[in-house]
Coordinates of C-alpha atoms in Angstrom, one line a residue:
M1 CA 135.6 104.2 -161.4
K2 CA 137.3 104.3 -164.8
I3 CA 139.9 102.2 -166.8
T4 CA 143.1 104.3 -167.0
S5 CA 145.5 101.9 -168.7
M6 CA 146.1 98.3 -169.9
D7 CA 149.4 96.4 -169.7
V8 CA 149.8 93.8 -172.5
M9 CA 152.3 91.2 -171.4
A10 CA 153.9 88.3 -173.2
L11 CA 155.4 86.1 -170.4
E12 CA 158.8 84.5 -170.8
K13 CA 158.6 81.4 -173.0
D14 CA 158.4 78.2 -170.9
N15 CA 160.1 75.3 -172.6
G16 CA 158.8 73.0 -169.9
C17 CA 155.3 73.7 -171.1
G18 CA 155.6 72.7 -174.7
G19 CA 157.1 76.0 -175.7
S20 CA 154.1 78.2 -174.6
R21 CA 154.3 81.9 -174.1
P22 CA 151.3 83.1 -172.1
V23 CA 149.7 86.4 -173.2
I24 CA 148.2 88.4 -170.3
C25 CA 146.4 91.7 -170.0
R26 CA 146.3 93.7 -166.8
I27 CA 143.6 96.4 -166.7
N28 CA 144.2 99.3 -164.3
T29 CA 141.7 101.7 -162.8
D30 CA 141.8 105.2 -161.2
E31 CA 140.8 103.7 -157.8
G32 CA 143.8 101.3 -157.6
F33 CA 142.0 98.1 -158.5
Y34 CA 143.4 96.0 -161.4
G35 CA 142.5 92.7 -163.0
L36 CA 144.3 90.0 -164.9
G37 CA 143.1 88.0 -167.9
E38 CA 144.7 85.6 -170.3
A39 CA 144.4 85.1 -174.1
A40 CA 144.6 81.3 -174.2
V41 CA 146.4 80.8 -177.5
A42 CA 149.9 80.4 -175.9
I43 CA 150.7 77.1 -177.5
G44 CA 151.1 77.1 -181.3
T45 CA 151.3 80.2 -183.5
G46 CA 148.6 82.5 -182.1
A47 CA 150.3 84.1 -179.1
R48 CA 151.9 87.0 -181.0
G49 CA 148.6 87.7 -182.9
A50 CA 146.7 88.0 -179.6
Y51 CA 149.4 90.2 -178.1
E52 CA 149.2 92.7 -181.0
L53 CA 145.4 92.7 -181.1
L54 CA 145.2 93.5 -177.4
K55 CA 147.3 96.6 -178.2
D56 CA 144.6 97.6 -180.7
F57 CA 141.7 96.9 -178.3
G58 CA 143.3 98.8 -175.4
P59 CA 142.4 102.3 -176.6
L60 CA 138.8 101.2 -177.1
I61 CA 138.2 100.6 -173.3
I62 CA 140.3 103.4 -171.8
G63 CA 137.9 105.7 -169.8
M64 CA 135.1 103.1 -169.6
D65 CA 133.6 101.7 -166.4
P66 CA 135.4 98.4 -165.6
L67 CA 132.4 97.0 -163.9
A68 CA 130.4 97.2 -167.1
N69 CA 131.7 93.9 -168.5
E70 CA 128.6 93.3 -170.7
V71 CA 128.9 96.7 -172.3
I72 CA 132.6 96.3 -173.0
W73 CA 132.1 92.7 -174.3
E74 CA 129.5 93.8 -176.8
K75 CA 131.5 96.8 -177.9
L76 CA 134.6 94.7 -178.6
F77 CA 132.6 91.9 -180.3
K78 CA 131.0 94.3 -182.7
V79 CA 134.0 96.5 -183.3
S80 CA 136.2 93.4 -184.1
F81 CA 134.0 92.7 -187.2
W82 CA 136.4 90.4 -189.1
G83 CA 136.7 88.0 -186.2
Q84 CA 133.1 88.2 -185.1
G85 CA 131.8 84.8 -184.2
N86 CA 134.5 82.3 -184.8
G87 CA 137.8 84.1 -184.9
A88 CA 140.3 82.5 -182.5
I89 CA 142.6 85.5 -182.1
M90 CA 139.9 88.0 -181.9
M91 CA 138.0 86.0 -179.3
A92 CA 141.1 85.3 -177.3
A93 CA 141.8 89.0 -177.0
I94 CA 138.2 89.7 -175.9
S95 CA 138.4 86.8 -173.5
A96 CA 141.5 88.3 -171.8
I97 CA 139.9 91.7 -171.3
D98 CA 136.6 90.2 -170.1
T99 CA 138.4 88.0 -167.5
A100 CA 140.4 91.0 -166.3
L101 CA 137.2 92.9 -165.8
W102 CA 135.7 90.1 -163.7
D103 CA 138.9 90.0 -161.6
I104 CA 138.4 93.7 -160.9
K105 CA 134.7 93.2 -160.1
G106 CA 135.6 90.5 -157.5
K107 CA 138.3 92.6 -155.9
V108 CA 135.9 95.6 -155.7
A109 CA 133.3 93.4 -154.0
N110 CA 136.0 91.6 -152.0
L111 CA 134.5 88.3 -153.1
P112 CA 135.9 85.3 -154.9
L113 CA 134.7 85.0 -158.5
Y114 CA 132.5 82.0 -158.0
Q115 CA 130.3 84.1 -155.6
L116 CA 129.7 86.6 -158.4
L117 CA 128.7 83.8 -160.8
G118 CA 125.9 82.7 -158.5
G119 CA 127.7 80.7 -155.7
K120 CA 129.3 77.4 -155.6
Q121 CA 127.4 74.2 -156.6
R122 CA 130.3 72.2 -155.1
S123 CA 133.2 72.7 -152.8
K124 CA 135.6 70.3 -154.5
L125 CA 136.1 69.6 -158.2
R126 CA 137.0 66.2 -159.6
T127 CA 139.9 66.4 -162.0
Y128 CA 141.7 64.1 -164.5
A129 CA 145.4 63.8 -165.2
S130 CA 145.7 65.1 -168.8
Q131 CA 148.1 64.2 -171.6
L132 CA 149.8 61.2 -170.1
Q133 CA 151.4 60.3 -173.4
F134 CA 154.1 62.8 -172.3
G135 CA 154.6 60.9 -169.0
W136 CA 153.4 62.2 -165.6
G137 CA 155.3 64.2 -163.0
V138 CA 156.9 67.6 -162.6
D139 CA 159.0 68.8 -165.6
K140 CA 158.4 65.6 -167.6
F141 CA 156.5 67.4 -170.3
N142 CA 159.0 67.9 -173.1
P143 CA 157.8 67.1 -176.7
A144 CA 161.4 67.1 -177.9
Q145 CA 162.0 64.1 -175.7
T146 CA 158.9 62.0 -176.1
P147 CA 158.4 58.8 -174.0
G148 CA 158.4 56.8 -177.2
G149 CA 155.9 54.3 -178.4
D150 CA 156.1 51.5 -176.0
A151 CA 152.9 50.7 -174.2
S152 CA 154.7 50.2 -170.9
L153 CA 155.6 53.9 -170.8
Y154 CA 151.9 54.8 -171.0
C155 CA 151.2 52.3 -168.2
D156 CA 154.0 53.8 -166.0
A157 CA 152.6 57.3 -166.4
A158 CA 149.0 56.1 -165.7
A159 CA 150.1 54.1 -162.7
K160 CA 151.9 57.2 -161.3
A161 CA 148.8 59.3 -161.7
V162 CA 146.6 56.7 -160.0
E163 CA 149.1 56.5 -157.1
E164 CA 148.7 60.3 -156.7
G165 CA 144.9 59.8 -156.3
Y166 CA 143.6 60.5 -159.7
E167 CA 140.5 58.6 -160.6
A168 CA 140.5 59.7 -164.3
I169 CA 143.2 60.1 -166.9
K170 CA 143.4 61.3 -170.5
I171 CA 145.8 60.0 -173.2
N172 CA 146.3 60.4 -176.9
F173 CA 147.0 56.9 -178.0
L174 CA 147.6 57.9 -181.6
R175 CA 150.2 60.7 -181.2
F176 CA 153.4 58.6 -181.6
D177 CA 154.5 55.6 -183.6
R178 CA 156.4 52.7 -182.0
Q179 CA 159.7 54.6 -182.2
G180 CA 158.2 57.7 -180.6
K181 CA 158.0 59.7 -183.8
I182 CA 155.0 62.0 -184.0
L183 CA 152.3 60.6 -186.4
T184 CA 150.9 63.0 -189.0
H185 CA 147.5 63.5 -190.5
L186 CA 148.6 61.2 -193.3
D187 CA 148.8 58.4 -190.8
T188 CA 145.6 59.1 -189.0
T189 CA 143.0 60.1 -191.6
G190 CA 141.3 58.2 -194.4
H191 CA 141.9 54.7 -193.0
L192 CA 144.0 53.6 -190.1
S193 CA 146.5 50.9 -191.0
R194 CA 146.4 47.5 -189.2
E195 CA 149.7 48.4 -187.6
T196 CA 148.4 51.7 -186.3
M197 CA 145.2 50.0 -185.0
R198 CA 147.3 47.3 -183.3
L199 CA 149.5 49.9 -181.7
A200 CA 146.6 52.0 -180.4
E201 CA 144.8 48.9 -179.0
E202 CA 148.0 47.6 -177.3
R203 CA 148.4 50.9 -175.5
L204 CA 144.7 51.3 -174.5
S205 CA 144.4 47.6 -173.5
A206 CA 147.5 47.8 -171.4
V207 CA 146.5 51.1 -169.7
R208 CA 143.0 49.7 -168.9
K209 CA 144.6 46.6 -167.3
T210 CA 147.1 48.8 -165.3
V211 CA 144.5 51.2 -163.8
G212 CA 141.7 48.6 -163.4
P213 CA 138.0 49.0 -163.9
D214 CA 137.4 51.9 -161.5
V215 CA 139.5 54.6 -163.2
D216 CA 138.0 56.6 -166.0
I217 CA 139.9 56.8 -169.3
L218 CA 139.4 59.7 -171.6
I219 CA 140.8 59.5 -175.1
E220 CA 142.3 62.6 -176.8
N221 CA 142.5 62.5 -180.6
H222 CA 143.4 66.2 -181.1
A223 CA 141.3 66.1 -184.3
M224 CA 144.1 64.0 -185.8
T225 CA 141.4 61.6 -187.0
D226 CA 138.6 62.3 -189.5
A227 CA 135.1 60.9 -189.3
N228 CA 136.1 57.6 -190.9
T229 CA 139.2 56.9 -188.8
A230 CA 137.5 58.2 -185.6
I231 CA 134.7 55.7 -186.1
Q232 CA 137.2 53.0 -186.9
F233 CA 139.2 53.8 -183.7
A234 CA 136.1 54.2 -181.5
K235 CA 134.7 50.8 -182.5
M236 CA 137.9 49.2 -181.3
A237 CA 137.9 51.3 -178.1
E238 CA 134.3 50.6 -177.0
Q239 CA 135.3 47.4 -175.3
Y240 CA 137.6 49.3 -172.9
D241 CA 134.8 51.4 -171.2
V242 CA 136.0 54.8 -172.3
M243 CA 134.5 57.9 -170.6
F244 CA 134.9 60.3 -173.5
L245 CA 136.4 60.5 -176.9
E246 CA 137.8 64.1 -177.4
E247 CA 138.1 65.9 -180.8
G248 CA 137.4 63.0 -183.0
C249 CA 137.4 65.4 -185.9
T250 CA 138.0 69.1 -186.6
P251 CA 135.2 71.2 -185.1
L252 CA 134.5 73.1 -188.4
N253 CA 131.5 71.0 -189.6
P254 CA 129.2 69.9 -186.8
G255 CA 127.5 67.4 -189.1
V256 CA 130.7 65.4 -189.2
M257 CA 130.7 65.1 -185.4
K258 CA 127.1 63.9 -185.6
K259 CA 128.2 61.2 -188.0
I260 CA 130.8 59.9 -185.5
S261 CA 128.3 60.0 -182.6
E262 CA 125.8 57.9 -184.6
N263 CA 128.4 55.2 -185.1
T264 CA 129.8 54.8 -181.6
S265 CA 128.5 54.3 -178.1
I266 CA 131.4 56.3 -176.6
P267 CA 130.3 59.8 -175.5
L268 CA 131.9 62.5 -177.6
T269 CA 133.4 65.9 -176.5
T270 CA 135.1 68.9 -178.1
G271 CA 135.2 72.6 -177.7
E272 CA 138.7 74.1 -177.2
R273 CA 138.6 75.5 -180.8
T274 CA 135.0 76.5 -180.8
Y275 CA 134.1 80.1 -179.9
T276 CA 131.0 81.9 -178.6
R277 CA 127.4 80.7 -178.1
W278 CA 127.0 80.8 -181.9
G279 CA 129.8 78.3 -182.4
F280 CA 128.5 75.8 -179.8
L281 CA 124.9 76.0 -180.7
P282 CA 125.0 73.6 -183.8
F283 CA 126.7 70.9 -181.8
L284 CA 124.1 71.2 -179.0
E285 CA 121.2 71.2 -181.5
S286 CA 122.5 68.1 -183.3
G287 CA 122.9 66.2 -180.0
S288 CA 126.3 64.9 -181.1
L289 CA 128.2 65.9 -177.9
S290 CA 127.8 64.6 -174.3
M291 CA 130.2 67.2 -172.9
I292 CA 131.6 70.5 -174.2
Q293 CA 135.1 71.9 -173.5
P294 CA 135.1 75.7 -174.0
D295 CA 138.3 77.5 -173.1
I296 CA 137.5 80.6 -171.1
G297 CA 140.6 82.2 -172.5
N298 CA 139.4 82.1 -176.2
C299 CA 135.7 81.3 -176.3
G300 CA 134.7 84.9 -175.1
G301 CA 135.8 85.1 -171.5
I302 CA 133.9 84.5 -168.3
T303 CA 130.9 86.4 -169.6
E304 CA 130.5 84.3 -172.7
C305 CA 131.6 81.0 -171.2
K306 CA 128.9 81.2 -168.5
K307 CA 126.3 81.7 -171.2
I308 CA 127.7 78.8 -173.2
A309 CA 127.5 76.5 -170.1
D310 CA 124.0 77.7 -169.3
M311 CA 122.9 77.0 -172.9
A312 CA 124.5 73.5 -172.7
H313 CA 122.5 72.9 -169.6
I314 CA 119.3 73.3 -171.6
Y315 CA 120.4 70.3 -173.7
D316 CA 121.6 68.2 -170.7
V317 CA 125.2 68.5 -172.0
G318 CA 128.0 68.6 -169.4
V319 CA 130.9 71.1 -169.3
Q320 CA 134.6 70.7 -168.7
C321 CA 136.6 73.8 -169.4
H322 CA 139.7 73.3 -171.6
V323 CA 142.8 74.4 -169.6
C324 CA 146.2 74.3 -171.2
S325 CA 147.7 77.7 -170.3
S326 CA 149.1 79.6 -167.3
P327 CA 147.9 79.2 -163.7
I328 CA 145.7 82.2 -164.3
S329 CA 143.5 80.1 -166.6
V330 CA 143.5 77.3 -164.0
A331 CA 142.1 79.5 -161.3
I332 CA 139.5 81.0 -163.6
A333 CA 138.2 77.6 -164.7
L334 CA 137.9 76.4 -161.2
H335 CA 135.6 79.3 -160.3
L336 CA 133.3 78.9 -163.3
E337 CA 133.2 75.1 -163.0
A338 CA 132.2 75.4 -159.3
A339 CA 129.3 77.7 -160.2
I340 CA 127.6 75.8 -163.0
P341 CA 125.2 72.9 -162.4
N342 CA 126.4 70.9 -165.4
F343 CA 130.1 70.5 -164.5
I344 CA 131.6 67.1 -165.2
I345 CA 135.3 67.1 -164.5
H346 CA 138.3 69.5 -164.5
E347 CA 141.3 69.1 -166.9
H348 CA 144.6 69.1 -165.0
H349 CA 147.0 69.4 -167.9
I350 CA 150.5 68.1 -167.4
A351 CA 151.8 71.5 -168.4
N352 CA 150.4 72.9 -165.1
T353 CA 152.6 70.5 -163.1
T354 CA 155.9 71.9 -164.4
S355 CA 158.0 74.2 -162.4
G356 CA 158.3 76.7 -165.2
T357 CA 154.5 77.1 -165.4
I358 CA 154.0 77.1 -161.6
Q359 CA 156.5 79.9 -161.2
Q360 CA 154.5 82.2 -163.5
C361 CA 152.1 83.0 -160.6
E362 CA 152.1 83.5 -156.9
Y363 CA 149.6 80.8 -156.0
N364 CA 150.1 77.1 -156.9
Y365 CA 146.7 75.5 -157.1
Q366 CA 147.1 71.7 -157.4
P367 CA 144.7 68.9 -156.7
V368 CA 144.9 66.6 -153.7
K369 CA 143.9 63.0 -154.4
G370 CA 142.3 63.9 -157.7
Y371 CA 140.2 66.9 -156.4
F372 CA 140.7 70.6 -156.5
E373 CA 139.7 73.0 -153.7
L374 CA 138.4 76.4 -154.7
P375 CA 140.4 79.6 -154.7
E376 CA 138.9 81.8 -151.9
L377 CA 140.8 85.1 -152.5
P378 CA 138.9 88.1 -154.0
G379 CA 138.5 88.0 -157.8
I380 CA 140.1 85.2 -159.7
G381 CA 142.4 84.5 -156.8
Q382 CA 145.6 84.5 -158.8
E383 CA 148.5 87.0 -159.3
L384 CA 151.5 87.0 -161.6
S385 CA 154.8 86.4 -159.8
K386 CA 157.5 89.1 -159.5
R387 CA 159.7 86.9 -161.8
A388 CA 157.0 86.6 -164.4
I389 CA 156.6 90.4 -164.6
E390 CA 160.3 91.2 -164.6
T391 CA 161.0 88.8 -167.5
A392 CA 157.8 89.7 -169.6
E393 CA 157.6 91.8 -172.7
I394 CA 155.2 94.6 -171.7
V395 CA 153.5 97.4 -173.5
T396 CA 151.3 99.8 -171.7
I397 CA 148.3 101.3 -173.4
R398 CA 147.0 104.6 -172.0

């Protein structure tokens, strides 16, 4: 079997998902099998770069054996050169191709992906409702119309998630000021003002009171804080029994994350902007993280993410895949998280509850009472919808 062509697709922009435009590759073979993969840089400014890079990578894999995923991964990693190691766009393109190859492998074997990864360690995956600062519910995610700064709005969203059966939620308590205006790095680095600290604690305290003691709260800081303000914030938050503090600082200097970990009892996590085993190793060696959050769509694909998770297992560090892309990425993450022993929890991003995102694919995987069932179809168990293909910008590489 040989790779005969690759379709590079930029799906229609979904304004209900924060303005994302998923970049998908579909690898086709001479035996009729095809596979789908996603370059998970859809939100922000990286989507077009990944789209163009996939066009460059396409000719390099035409004629190769699609089952030789390790061979193809190593070839692309070495050929990429400038992005080798920690290049987001390079690794996103490699990730998309690698995932598509695993999809083909599963379809050829007529087995779901988790079976190829060693079998399922669990049949159901606990999940948390992610990004409740945008509200919670279908089509509520619209950054242009934020829920504002009132603590009651955070509580309303948290209560709704708990009513739906979630036992864990994640909120960025520092994203908006009292009027709903987005805070900038000038507001959240160096030193948090007394007003900002009061505002954050009002929200956190109110949410904890709303959900009670048996619901886990994860705090998302999106690296808006630096080491000093993350420590300042964490000391306040410790009394509210926080499960994890995510992205307390940028992931560029692992030593800074170590400084935060040494000054708070709250477990730390990061990883959506860290790539390959080489990128994660310093965090594991320093012992600063209790959980890592690699994104399969940009850390190096299924091949690399499985190795990252196995490496974390050596250090007794848990894994939660970062998922903030199309339903393709959701399905992929469920497979890998089911297969690894050190899985902690799955991220169910509010973007994946919107109708615009759901309509991108044929199958709508959603949790029931806070738990996901596993996809059981061959490969990744997901397909693009007819509408997604018809409205996509597509270039075919032969």
